[in-house]
CSV table of C-alpha atoms in Angstrom, one decimal:
chain,number,residue,atom,x,y,z
E,1,MET,CA,0.1,0.0,0.3
E,2,SER,CA,1.2,3.4,-0.7
E,3,ASP,CA,2.1,6.0,1.3
E,4,GLN,CA,0.6,8.1,0.2
E,5,TYR,CA,-3.2,8.9,-0.8
E,6,GLU,CA,-4.3,9.9,-4.4
E,7,VAL,CA,-4.7,12.8,-5.7
E,8,HIS,CA,-8.1,13.8,-7.2
E,9,PRO,CA,-9.2,16.8,-8.5
E,10,HIS,CA,-11.5,18.2,-5.4
E,11,THR,CA,-9.3,16.9,-3.2
E,12,LYS,CA,-6.2,18.7,-4.4
E,13,VAL,CA,-4.7,22.4,-2.9
E,14,VAL,CA,-4.5,25.1,-4.7
E,15,ARG,CA,-4.1,28.4,-2.1
E,16,GLY,CA,-0.9,27.2,-0.2
E,17,PRO,CA,0.8,24.2,-2.1
E,18,ASN,CA,3.8,24.0,-0.5
E,19,ARG,CA,1.5,23.3,2.9
E,20,ALA,CA,-0.4,20.2,1.7
E,21,SER,CA,0.0,16.8,2.8
E,22,TYR,CA,-1.4,13.4,1.5
E,23,ASN,CA,0.6,11.6,3.6
E,24,LEU,CA,-1.2,8.8,4.9
E,25,THR,CA,0.5,9.1,8.3
E,26,GLN,CA,0.8,12.6,8.7
E,27,ILE,CA,-3.4,12.6,8.2
E,28,HIS,CA,-3.6,9.3,10.4
E,29,ASP,CA,-2.4,11.4,13.0
E,30,ILE,CA,-4.4,14.2,12.8
E,31,ILE,CA,-7.1,12.6,12.4
E,32,ASP,CA,-6.5,10.7,15.9
E,33,ASP,CA,-5.1,13.5,17.9
E,34,ALA,CA,-8.9,15.0,17.3
E,35,LEU,CA,-11.8,14.6,19.1
E,36,ILE,CA,-14.5,16.1,17.2
E,37,CYS,CA,-15.1,16.5,13.0
E,38,HIS,CA,-17.6,18.8,11.3
E,39,VAL,CA,-19.6,17.4,8.8
E,40,GLY,CA,-21.6,19.1,6.6
E,41,THR,CA,-23.9,18.1,3.3
E,42,VAL,CA,-27.3,19.0,1.9
E,43,VAL,CA,-30.4,18.3,3.4
E,44,ASN,CA,-34.0,20.1,2.2
E,45,GLY,CA,-31.7,21.7,-0.8
E,46,ARG,CA,-29.5,23.8,1.7
E,47,PRO,CA,-25.9,23.1,2.9
E,48,ALA,CA,-26.3,21.6,6.8
E,49,MET,CA,-22.8,21.8,8.9
E,50,ILE,CA,-22.5,19.5,12.7
E,51,PRO,CA,-20.0,18.9,14.9
E,52,THR,CA,-19.5,15.4,16.0
E,53,ALA,CA,-17.3,13.3,17.4
E,54,HIS,CA,-15.3,10.4,15.4
E,55,TRP,CA,-13.0,7.8,15.5
E,56,ARG,CA,-10.3,6.2,13.4
E,57,VAL,CA,-10.8,2.4,12.1
E,58,GLY,CA,-7.8,1.3,9.4
E,59,GLU,CA,-9.0,3.6,6.4
E,60,ARG,CA,-12.3,4.8,7.8
E,61,ILE,CA,-13.4,7.5,9.6
E,62,TYR,CA,-16.8,6.7,11.1
E,63,ILE,CA,-19.0,9.3,13.0
E,64,HIS,CA,-22.4,8.4,15.1
E,65,GLY,CA,-26.1,10.2,16.3
E,66,ALA,CA,-29.7,9.7,17.1
E,67,SER,CA,-31.1,7.7,14.1
E,68,LYS,CA,-33.2,11.0,13.1
E,69,ASN,CA,-30.8,13.6,13.4
E,70,ARG,CA,-31.3,14.5,9.4
E,71,ILE,CA,-28.8,15.4,8.4
E,72,LEU,CA,-27.1,11.3,9.0
E,73,ALA,CA,-30.5,10.2,7.8
E,74,ALA,CA,-29.7,12.4,4.4
E,75,ILE,CA,-26.3,10.9,4.6
E,76,ALA,CA,-27.5,7.9,5.1
E,77,ASP,CA,-29.9,8.2,1.8
E,78,GLY,CA,-26.8,9.2,-0.5
E,79,ALA,CA,-26.3,12.5,-0.1
E,80,GLU,CA,-22.4,13.0,0.2
E,81,ALA,CA,-20.6,14.8,2.6
E,82,CYS,CA,-17.7,16.8,3.9
E,83,LEU,CA,-16.0,16.2,6.4
E,84,CYS,CA,-13.1,18.7,8.0
E,85,ILE,CA,-10.6,18.6,11.6
E,86,THR,CA,-8.6,21.8,12.8
E,87,HIS,CA,-5.9,21.5,15.2
E,88,LEU,CA,-5.1,25.0,16.3
E,89,ASP,CA,-1.5,25.4,17.5
E,90,GLY,CA,-1.1,29.3,17.4
E,91,LEU,CA,-1.9,32.9,16.4
E,92,VAL,CA,1.2,34.0,13.9
E,93,MET,CA,1.4,37.4,14.6
E,94,ALA,CA,2.8,39.9,11.3
E,95,ARG,CA,4.2,43.3,11.4
E,96,SER,CA,1.7,44.2,9.1
E,97,ALA,CA,-2.4,42.9,9.1
E,98,PHE,CA,-2.4,41.0,5.7
E,99,HIS,CA,0.9,38.4,7.0
E,100,HIS,CA,-1.2,37.9,10.3
E,101,SER,CA,-2.1,33.9,10.4
E,102,ALA,CA,-2.2,31.0,12.1
E,103,ASN,CA,-0.6,27.2,12.8
E,104,TYR,CA,-2.1,24.8,11.8
E,105,ARG,CA,-3.1,21.4,11.3
E,106,SER,CA,-6.5,20.4,9.2
E,107,VAL,CA,-7.7,17.1,7.0
E,108,VAL,CA,-10.5,17.8,4.6
E,109,ILE,CA,-12.1,14.3,4.0
E,110,TYR,CA,-15.1,14.1,0.8
E,111,GLY,CA,-17.1,11.1,-0.1
E,112,LYS,CA,-20.3,9.6,1.5
E,113,GLY,CA,-21.4,7.4,4.3
E,114,THR,CA,-22.1,3.5,4.7
E,115,VAL,CA,-24.4,2.5,7.6
E,116,VAL,CA,-23.1,0.5,9.7
E,117,SER,CA,-26.2,-1.4,10.8
E,118,ASP,CA,-25.2,-4.9,12.5
E,119,ASP,CA,-25.5,-5.1,16.8
E,120,ALA,CA,-22.7,-6.5,17.1
E,121,GLU,CA,-20.9,-4.3,15.0
E,122,LYS,CA,-22.8,-1.1,16.2
E,123,MET,CA,-21.1,-2.8,20.0
E,124,GLU,CA,-18.1,-2.4,18.6
E,125,HIS,CA,-18.4,0.9,17.5
E,126,SER,CA,-19.6,1.9,20.7
E,127,ARG,CA,-16.7,0.7,22.1
E,128,LEU,CA,-14.2,1.9,20.2
E,129,PHE,CA,-15.3,5.5,20.6
E,130,THR,CA,-15.7,5.1,24.2
E,131,GLU,CA,-12.5,3.7,24.0
E,132,LYS,CA,-11.3,7.4,22.6
E,133,LEU,CA,-12.3,9.2,25.3
E,134,GLU,CA,-11.0,6.9,27.7
E,135,PRO,CA,-8.6,3.2,27.5
E,136,GLY,CA,-10.2,1.7,29.6
E,137,ARG,CA,-13.3,2.4,30.5
E,138,TRP,CA,-15.7,-0.2,28.2
E,139,ASP,CA,-14.9,-2.4,31.1
E,140,HIS,CA,-16.4,-0.4,34.1
E,141,ILE,CA,-19.1,0.8,32.6
E,142,ARG,CA,-23.1,-0.8,31.4
E,143,HIS,CA,-23.0,-1.2,27.5
E,144,PRO,CA,-26.2,-0.2,25.2
E,145,ASN,CA,-29.1,-2.1,25.7
E,146,LYS,CA,-30.5,-2.8,22.1
E,147,GLN,CA,-33.4,-0.5,21.9
E,148,GLU,CA,-30.5,2.3,22.3
E,149,LEU,CA,-28.3,0.5,19.6
E,150,LYS,CA,-31.2,1.3,17.8
E,151,ALA,CA,-31.8,4.4,18.3
E,152,THR,CA,-28.3,5.6,16.6
E,153,MET,CA,-26.8,5.7,13.6
E,154,PHE,CA,-23.4,4.9,12.6
E,155,LEU,CA,-21.7,6.1,9.4
E,156,GLY,CA,-18.2,5.3,8.3
E,157,PHE,CA,-16.1,6.6,5.3
E,158,ASP,CA,-13.9,5.3,3.4
E,159,LEU,CA,-10.0,8.6,3.2
E,160,ASP,CA,-10.1,7.6,-0.2
E,161,GLN,CA,-10.6,11.2,-1.1
E,162,VAL,CA,-9.0,13.3,1.8
E,163,SER,CA,-6.0,15.6,1.8
E,164,ALA,CA,-4.1,17.7,4.8
E,165,LYS,CA,-3.5,20.8,4.9
E,166,VAL,CA,-0.9,22.4,7.4
E,167,ARG,CA,1.0,26.0,8.4
E,168,ALA,CA,3.8,26.1,10.9
E,169,GLY,CA,6.3,28.4,11.4
E,170,ASP,CA,7.1,32.5,11.9
E,171,PRO,CA,5.3,35.0,10.2
E,172,VAL,CA,6.6,35.5,6.3
E,173,ASP,CA,6.5,39.5,5.9
E,174,ASP,CA,7.3,41.4,3.2
E,175,ASP,CA,11.5,42.2,2.9
E,176,GLU,CA,10.2,45.7,3.4
E,177,ASP,CA,8.6,45.6,7.2
E,178,TYR,CA,10.6,43.2,8.2
E,179,ASP,CA,12.4,47.3,10.5
E,180,TRP,CA,8.8,47.9,10.9
E,181,SER,CA,9.3,48.3,15.3
E,182,VAL,CA,6.6,46.2,17.0
E,183,TRP,CA,6.7,42.3,18.0
E,184,ALA,CA,6.4,40.0,15.7
E,185,GLY,CA,6.0,36.0,16.3
E,186,VAL,CA,3.9,32.5,17.3
E,187,LEU,CA,1.8,33.0,19.8
E,188,PRO,CA,1.0,28.7,20.8
E,189,CYS,CA,-2.0,27.1,21.9
E,190,THR,CA,-2.0,24.1,23.7
E,191,THR,CA,-4.6,21.9,24.4
E,192,THR,CA,-5.2,21.1,28.0
E,193,TRP,CA,-7.0,19.0,30.4
E,194,GLY,CA,-8.0,19.8,34.0
E,195,ALA,CA,-8.7,18.0,37.4
E,196,PRO,CA,-12.0,15.8,37.1
E,197,VAL,CA,-14.8,17.3,38.3
E,198,ASP,CA,-17.0,14.4,40.2
E,199,ASP,CA,-20.8,14.0,39.6
E,200,ALA,CA,-23.3,15.4,42.6
E,201,ARG,CA,-24.8,12.3,42.7
E,202,ILE,CA,-21.0,9.9,42.2
E,203,LYS,CA,-21.2,6.7,44.1
E,204,PRO,CA,-19.9,6.8,47.0
E,205,GLY,CA,-15.9,5.4,47.2
E,206,PHE,CA,-15.3,7.0,44.4
E,207,GLU,CA,-14.8,10.1,44.5
E,208,GLY,CA,-11.5,11.7,43.2
E,209,LYS,CA,-11.5,9.0,40.8
E,210,GLY,CA,-12.1,10.5,37.2
E,211,TYR,CA,-9.2,10.1,34.4
E,212,GLN,CA,-6.3,11.8,33.8
E,213,ARG,CA,-6.2,12.9,29.9
E,214,GLY,CA,-2.7,13.5,29.3
């Protein structure tokens, strides 16, 4: 298998092609490092988009939600979708307003979704979703019952129409602006997790035992 995704006319990065990546490992990492993606499609002739959690299994990305969700239902009926993932890594503070920017890692995926209909597969994807949130949690929680599985739609999208775009590094100013009397550089941006907060109805003995994400 190639380590590069095939470039399609609609996945080719045209603006800033030097920041494009079609590398399989890099795209996997951007997907896996994120908890949320945005899913867009057309519903009743109008664009619609939702944020939702996602997870990846090999060369397929999965999402889930209520079976009656109008966006998921449209995709299940064959509407094409676009999934977007973005990490903000920093604000790029330039010497001119025009060259202010951001450092980021992003992935855009196009395709049609495939409905997961088998209950055993839906249960497995419930496990994979939960394990992405907290490794090992599945072994300690109640698993979905038949009614809950019925009320949940799982959709998978093949990673064959996909590209990434990444910006890193300093501002790129015009030569004549480098003597401008102002600070320039990057304000790094990171995601950090706070200490777990107990549920108001936590079972005695489990206080302060929440999972601490790194």
